């Protein structure tokens, strides 16, 4: 009886190892290239395939140019909206925020209400 459960366990372990072996090469190609993008603060973020991330402050405008450079040989991506400018106008409404309590810690005077960042 015990040998039957050992055989079943060994067969299950062999099948699991085979499944991992077959799936590993498919998983390997996902992180082959660097990923370059601009975050919401206007910084350039380079997420390397080697595992580290570089953030270059204030250079988000170079994201598309560097993305073209790092994805050489990849299929061309067509964007629906090609405008690169970020404007605060439009149908985006962001009401002011009431900071209660220690507003002096944020550099606000009495009765002053800060506005959130513009729409992106």
PDB file of C-alpha atoms in Angstrom:
ATOM      1  CA  UNK A   1       0.000   0.000   0.000  1.00  0.00           C
ATOM      2  CA  UNK A   2       2.795   2.365   0.912  1.00  0.00           C
ATOM      3  CA  UNK A   3       4.683   1.750  -2.325  1.00  0.00           C
ATOM      4  CA  UNK A   4       1.576   2.683  -4.300  1.00  0.00           C
ATOM      5  CA  UNK A   5       1.349   6.098  -2.596  1.00  0.00           C
ATOM      6  CA  UNK A   6       5.088   6.639  -3.096  1.00  0.00           C
ATOM      7  CA  UNK A   7       4.713   5.838  -6.793  1.00  0.00           C
ATOM      8  CA  UNK A   8       1.749   8.206  -7.069  1.00  0.00           C
ATOM      9  CA  UNK A   9       3.693  10.964  -5.319  1.00  0.00           C
ATOM     10  CA  UNK A  10       6.720  10.367  -7.534  1.00  0.00           C
ATOM     11  CA  UNK A  11       4.560  10.464 -10.670  1.00  0.00           C
ATOM     12  CA  UNK A  12       2.911  13.713  -9.549  1.00  0.00           C
ATOM     13  CA  UNK A  13       6.305  15.246  -8.779  1.00  0.00           C
ATOM     14  CA  UNK A  14       7.642  14.182 -12.185  1.00  0.00           C
ATOM     15  CA  UNK A  15       4.641  15.698 -13.967  1.00  0.00           C
ATOM     16  CA  UNK A  16       4.997  18.953 -12.019  1.00  0.00           C
ATOM     17  CA  UNK A  17       8.712  19.156 -12.874  1.00  0.00           C
ATOM     18  CA  UNK A  18       7.924  18.474 -16.528  1.00  0.00           C
ATOM     19  CA  UNK A  19       5.271  21.223 -16.561  1.00  0.00           C
ATOM     20  CA  UNK A  20       7.718  23.733 -15.054  1.00  0.00           C
ATOM     21  CA  UNK A  21      10.412  22.721 -17.556  1.00  0.00           C
ATOM     22  CA  UNK A  22       8.059  23.188 -20.497  1.00  0.00           C
ATOM     23  CA  UNK A  23       6.722  26.545 -19.244  1.00  0.00           C
ATOM     24  CA  UNK A  24      10.111  28.087 -18.323  1.00  0.00           C
ATOM     25  CA  UNK A  25      11.302  28.893 -21.897  1.00  0.00           C
ATOM     26  CA  UNK A  26       7.998  30.612 -22.685  1.00  0.00           C
ATOM     27  CA  UNK A  27       8.358  32.744 -19.565  1.00  0.00           C
ATOM     28  CA  UNK A  28      11.974  33.695 -20.356  1.00  0.00           C
ATOM     29  CA  UNK A  29      11.162  35.921 -23.338  1.00  0.00           C
ATOM     30  CA  UNK A  30       8.823  38.221 -21.422  1.00  0.00           C
ATOM     31  CA  UNK A  31      11.592  40.270 -19.749  1.00  0.00           C
ATOM     32  CA  UNK A  32      14.091  40.235 -22.625  1.00  0.00           C
ATOM     33  CA  UNK A  33      14.029  43.987 -23.318  1.00  0.00           C
ATOM     34  CA  UNK A  34      14.171  47.113 -21.179  1.00  0.00           C
ATOM     35  CA  UNK A  35      10.863  48.894 -20.571  1.00  0.00           C
ATOM     36  CA  UNK A  36      10.966  52.686 -20.876  1.00  0.00           C
ATOM     37  CA  UNK A  37       8.069  54.933 -19.877  1.00  0.00           C
ATOM     38  CA  UNK A  38       7.219  58.320 -18.351  1.00  0.00           C
ATOM     39  CA  UNK A  39       5.477  58.339 -14.989  1.00  0.00           C
ATOM     40  CA  UNK A  40       2.740  60.768 -13.955  1.00  0.00           C
ATOM     41  CA  UNK A  41       5.280  63.179 -12.443  1.00  0.00           C
ATOM     42  CA  UNK A  42       7.180  63.690 -15.717  1.00  0.00           C
ATOM     43  CA  UNK A  43      10.106  61.447 -14.809  1.00  0.00           C
ATOM     44  CA  UNK A  44      11.735  58.969 -17.169  1.00  0.00           C
ATOM     45  CA  UNK A  45      11.620  55.409 -15.799  1.00  0.00           C
ATOM     46  CA  UNK A  46      13.825  52.691 -17.305  1.00  0.00           C
ATOM     47  CA  UNK A  47      12.855  49.253 -15.998  1.00  0.00           C
ATOM     48  CA  UNK A  48      15.780  47.058 -17.002  1.00  0.00           C
ATOM     49  CA  UNK A  49      15.512  43.412 -17.969  1.00  0.00           C
ATOM     50  CA  UNK A  50      18.416  42.797 -15.577  1.00  0.00           C
ATOM     51  CA  UNK A  51      16.123  43.635 -12.657  1.00  0.00           C
ATOM     52  CA  UNK A  52      16.982  47.200 -11.667  1.00  0.00           C
ATOM     53  CA  UNK A  53      15.032  50.394 -12.268  1.00  0.00           C
ATOM     54  CA  UNK A  54      16.497  53.801 -13.145  1.00  0.00           C
ATOM     55  CA  UNK A  55      14.496  56.994 -12.630  1.00  0.00           C
ATOM     56  CA  UNK A  56      15.691  60.175 -14.335  1.00  0.00           C
ATOM     57  CA  UNK A  57      13.891  63.157 -12.849  1.00  0.00           C
ATOM     58  CA  UNK A  58      12.172  65.568 -15.234  1.00  0.00           C
ATOM     59  CA  UNK A  59      13.070  63.765 -18.477  1.00  0.00           C
ATOM     60  CA  UNK A  60       9.749  62.072 -19.210  1.00  0.00           C
ATOM     61  CA  UNK A  61       9.593  63.809 -22.570  1.00  0.00           C
ATOM     62  CA  UNK A  62      12.325  61.455 -23.831  1.00  0.00           C
ATOM     63  CA  UNK A  63      10.308  58.304 -23.080  1.00  0.00           C
ATOM     64  CA  UNK A  64       8.973  57.729 -26.575  1.00  0.00           C
ATOM     65  CA  UNK A  65      12.363  58.350 -28.194  1.00  0.00           C
ATOM     66  CA  UNK A  66      14.179  55.968 -25.825  1.00  0.00           C
ATOM     67  CA  UNK A  67      11.392  53.414 -26.073  1.00  0.00           C
ATOM     68  CA  UNK A  68      11.935  53.326 -29.839  1.00  0.00           C
ATOM     69  CA  UNK A  69      15.658  52.805 -29.207  1.00  0.00           C
ATOM     70  CA  UNK A  70      15.288  49.995 -26.661  1.00  0.00           C
ATOM     71  CA  UNK A  71      12.608  48.114 -28.590  1.00  0.00           C
ATOM     72  CA  UNK A  72      14.566  47.770 -31.839  1.00  0.00           C
ATOM     73  CA  UNK A  73      13.316  44.787 -33.791  1.00  0.00           C
ATOM     74  CA  UNK A  74       9.976  44.772 -31.990  1.00  0.00           C
ATOM     75  CA  UNK A  75       6.667  45.379 -33.786  1.00  0.00           C
ATOM     76  CA  UNK A  76       5.687  49.024 -34.240  1.00  0.00           C
ATOM     77  CA  UNK A  77       2.995  50.246 -31.862  1.00  0.00           C
ATOM     78  CA  UNK A  78       0.532  52.777 -33.251  1.00  0.00           C
ATOM     79  CA  UNK A  79      -0.917  55.205 -30.723  1.00  0.00           C
ATOM     80  CA  UNK A  80      -4.374  56.652 -31.215  1.00  0.00           C
ATOM     81  CA  UNK A  81      -3.484  60.010 -29.641  1.00  0.00           C
ATOM     82  CA  UNK A  82      -0.113  61.221 -30.931  1.00  0.00           C
ATOM     83  CA  UNK A  83      -0.081  64.546 -29.063  1.00  0.00           C
ATOM     84  CA  UNK A  84       2.806  64.783 -26.600  1.00  0.00           C
ATOM     85  CA  UNK A  85       1.673  67.917 -24.791  1.00  0.00           C
ATOM     86  CA  UNK A  86       0.009  67.668 -21.401  1.00  0.00           C
ATOM     87  CA  UNK A  87      -2.571  70.334 -20.757  1.00  0.00           C
ATOM     88  CA  UNK A  88      -4.645  71.066 -17.698  1.00  0.00           C
ATOM     89  CA  UNK A  89      -7.653  72.159 -19.719  1.00  0.00           C
ATOM     90  CA  UNK A  90     -10.520  69.995 -20.808  1.00  0.00           C
ATOM     91  CA  UNK A  91     -13.330  68.264 -19.047  1.00  0.00           C
ATOM     92  CA  UNK A  92     -11.271  67.332 -15.990  1.00  0.00           C
ATOM     93  CA  UNK A  93     -12.481  68.896 -12.747  1.00  0.00           C
ATOM     94  CA  UNK A  94     -10.444  68.648  -9.579  1.00  0.00           C
ATOM     95  CA  UNK A  95     -11.870  70.559  -6.641  1.00  0.00           C
ATOM     96  CA  UNK A  96      -9.529  72.094  -4.062  1.00  0.00           C
ATOM     97  CA  UNK A  97      -8.644  70.001  -1.036  1.00  0.00           C
ATOM     98  CA  UNK A  98      -9.266  71.066   2.530  1.00  0.00           C
ATOM     99  CA  UNK A  99      -6.249  70.192   4.686  1.00  0.00           C
ATOM    100  CA  UNK A 100      -7.352  70.092   8.284  1.00  0.00           C
ATOM    101  CA  UNK A 101      -4.963  70.107  11.204  1.00  0.00           C
ATOM    102  CA  UNK A 102      -1.273  70.636  10.554  1.00  0.00           C
ATOM    103  CA  UNK A 103      -1.592  72.546   7.301  1.00  0.00           C
ATOM    104  CA  UNK A 104       1.442  74.631   8.251  1.00  0.00           C
ATOM    105  CA  UNK A 105       3.542  71.503   7.648  1.00  0.00           C
ATOM    106  CA  UNK A 106       2.630  71.736   3.968  1.00  0.00           C
ATOM    107  CA  UNK A 107       3.474  75.428   3.663  1.00  0.00           C
ATOM    108  CA  UNK A 108      -0.128  76.642   3.709  1.00  0.00           C
ATOM    109  CA  UNK A 109      -1.283  79.762   5.462  1.00  0.00           C
ATOM    110  CA  UNK A 110      -4.567  79.961   7.396  1.00  0.00           C
ATOM    111  CA  UNK A 111      -7.630  79.560   5.180  1.00  0.00           C
ATOM    112  CA  UNK A 112      -5.630  78.612   2.070  1.00  0.00           C
ATOM    113  CA  UNK A 113      -6.912  75.658   0.025  1.00  0.00           C
ATOM    114  CA  UNK A 114      -4.409  73.920  -2.276  1.00  0.00           C
ATOM    115  CA  UNK A 115      -5.324  72.693  -5.755  1.00  0.00           C
ATOM    116  CA  UNK A 116      -4.435  69.204  -6.866  1.00  0.00           C
ATOM    117  CA  UNK A 117      -2.064  68.616  -9.755  1.00  0.00           C
ATOM    118  CA  UNK A 118      -3.475  69.381 -13.212  1.00  0.00           C
ATOM    119  CA  UNK A 119      -5.143  66.659 -15.255  1.00  0.00           C
ATOM    120  CA  UNK A 120      -2.835  64.575 -17.399  1.00  0.00           C
TER     121      UNK A 120
END
